[in-house]
CSV table of C-alpha atoms in Angstrom, one decimal:
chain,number,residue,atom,x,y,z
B,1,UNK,CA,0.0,0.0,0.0
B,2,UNK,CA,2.7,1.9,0.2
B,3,UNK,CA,5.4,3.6,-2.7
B,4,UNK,CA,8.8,1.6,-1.3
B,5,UNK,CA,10.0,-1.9,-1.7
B,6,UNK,CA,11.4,-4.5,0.6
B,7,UNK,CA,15.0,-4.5,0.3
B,8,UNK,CA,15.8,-8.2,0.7
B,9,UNK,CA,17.2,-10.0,3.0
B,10,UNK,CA,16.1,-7.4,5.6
B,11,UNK,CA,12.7,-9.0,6.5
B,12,UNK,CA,12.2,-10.4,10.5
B,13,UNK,CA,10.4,-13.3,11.7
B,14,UNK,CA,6.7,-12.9,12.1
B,15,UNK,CA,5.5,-12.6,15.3
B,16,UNK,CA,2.5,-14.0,16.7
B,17,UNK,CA,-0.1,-11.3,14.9
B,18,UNK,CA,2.0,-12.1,12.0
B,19,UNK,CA,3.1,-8.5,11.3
B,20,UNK,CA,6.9,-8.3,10.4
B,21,UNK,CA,9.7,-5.6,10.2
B,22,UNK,CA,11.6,-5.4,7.0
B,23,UNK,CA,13.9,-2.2,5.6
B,24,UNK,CA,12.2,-0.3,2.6
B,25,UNK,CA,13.8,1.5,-0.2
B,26,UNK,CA,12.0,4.4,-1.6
B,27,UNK,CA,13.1,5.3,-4.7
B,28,UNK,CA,16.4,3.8,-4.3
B,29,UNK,CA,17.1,5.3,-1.0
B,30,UNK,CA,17.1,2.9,1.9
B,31,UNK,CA,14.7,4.8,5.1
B,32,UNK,CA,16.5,5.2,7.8
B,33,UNK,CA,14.4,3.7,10.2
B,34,UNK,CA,12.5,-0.1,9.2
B,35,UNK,CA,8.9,-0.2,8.8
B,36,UNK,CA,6.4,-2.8,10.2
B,37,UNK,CA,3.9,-4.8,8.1
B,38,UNK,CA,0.5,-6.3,8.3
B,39,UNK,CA,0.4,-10.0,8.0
B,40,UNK,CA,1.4,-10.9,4.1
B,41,UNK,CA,-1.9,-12.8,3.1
B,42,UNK,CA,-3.9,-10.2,4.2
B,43,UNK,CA,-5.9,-8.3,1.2
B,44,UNK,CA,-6.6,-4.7,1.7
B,45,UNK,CA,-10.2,-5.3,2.7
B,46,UNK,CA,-8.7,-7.1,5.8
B,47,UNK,CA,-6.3,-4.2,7.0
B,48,UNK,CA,-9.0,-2.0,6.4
B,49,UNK,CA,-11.2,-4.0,8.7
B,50,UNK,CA,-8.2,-4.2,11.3
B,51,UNK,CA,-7.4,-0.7,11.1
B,52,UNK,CA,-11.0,0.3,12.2
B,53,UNK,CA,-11.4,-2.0,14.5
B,54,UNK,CA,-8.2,-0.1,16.2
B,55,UNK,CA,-9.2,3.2,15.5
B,56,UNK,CA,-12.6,2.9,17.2
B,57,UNK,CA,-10.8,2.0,20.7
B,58,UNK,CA,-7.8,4.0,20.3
B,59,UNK,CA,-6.6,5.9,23.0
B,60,UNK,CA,-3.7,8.4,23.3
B,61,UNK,CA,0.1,8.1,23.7
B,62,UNK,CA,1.9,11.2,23.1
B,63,UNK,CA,1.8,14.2,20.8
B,64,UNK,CA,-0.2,13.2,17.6
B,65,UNK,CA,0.4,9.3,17.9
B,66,UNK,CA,-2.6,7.3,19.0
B,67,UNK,CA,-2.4,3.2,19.5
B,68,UNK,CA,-6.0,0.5,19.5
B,69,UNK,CA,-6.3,-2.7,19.1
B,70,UNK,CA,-8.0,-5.1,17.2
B,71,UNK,CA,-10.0,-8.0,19.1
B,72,UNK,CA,-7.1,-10.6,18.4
B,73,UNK,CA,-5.3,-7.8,20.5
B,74,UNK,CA,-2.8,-6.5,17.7
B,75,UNK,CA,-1.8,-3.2,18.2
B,76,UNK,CA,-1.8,-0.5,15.6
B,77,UNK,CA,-0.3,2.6,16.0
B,78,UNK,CA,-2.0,5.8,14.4
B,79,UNK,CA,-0.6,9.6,13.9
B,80,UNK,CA,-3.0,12.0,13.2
B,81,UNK,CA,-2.8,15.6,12.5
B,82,UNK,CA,-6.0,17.1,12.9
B,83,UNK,CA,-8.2,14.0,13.2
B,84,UNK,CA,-6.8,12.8,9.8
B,85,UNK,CA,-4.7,9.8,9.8
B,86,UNK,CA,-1.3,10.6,8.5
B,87,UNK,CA,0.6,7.2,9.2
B,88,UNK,CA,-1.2,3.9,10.6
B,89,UNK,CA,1.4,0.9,11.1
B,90,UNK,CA,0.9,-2.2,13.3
B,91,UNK,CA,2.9,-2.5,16.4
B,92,UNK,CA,5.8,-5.4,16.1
């Protein structure tokens, strides 16, 4: 869903939600921090669902960055800038 690519060989272990942590290149430039993923099999529809599911219980953390979770008790992570979500990632 995004505009980067996996750079291989970077790509962790699952853990048990199945989301993953893998370093992206954006245009040929490696980001300097990794980013996590949503489960690989998942469709769009099914992050979508997740995603709302989170963002109906979230509470606050700090600053702009919100977390919920989904009933299987993932955690996503949201930042929003006035009540528009900017970045959504799940939690590894």
């Amino acid at each position: 869903m995004g505009g980067g690519k996996i750079k291989p060989g970077t790509e962790s272990p699952p853990n048990r939600f199945g989301v993953y942590i893998a370093e992206i290149e954006v245009n040929g430039v490696l980001k300097e921090s990794p980013s996590t993923f949503f489960q690989k099999h998942w469709d769009r529809t099914k992050v979508m669902e997740a995603i709302h599911e989170a963002f109906n219980n979230k509470r606050h953390r700090h600053g702009n960055v919100y977390s919920g979770k989904t009933s299987e008790g993932m955690e996503i992570r949201f930042v929003l800038i006035n009540d528009k979500i900017i970045t959504v990632y799940p939690k590894y």
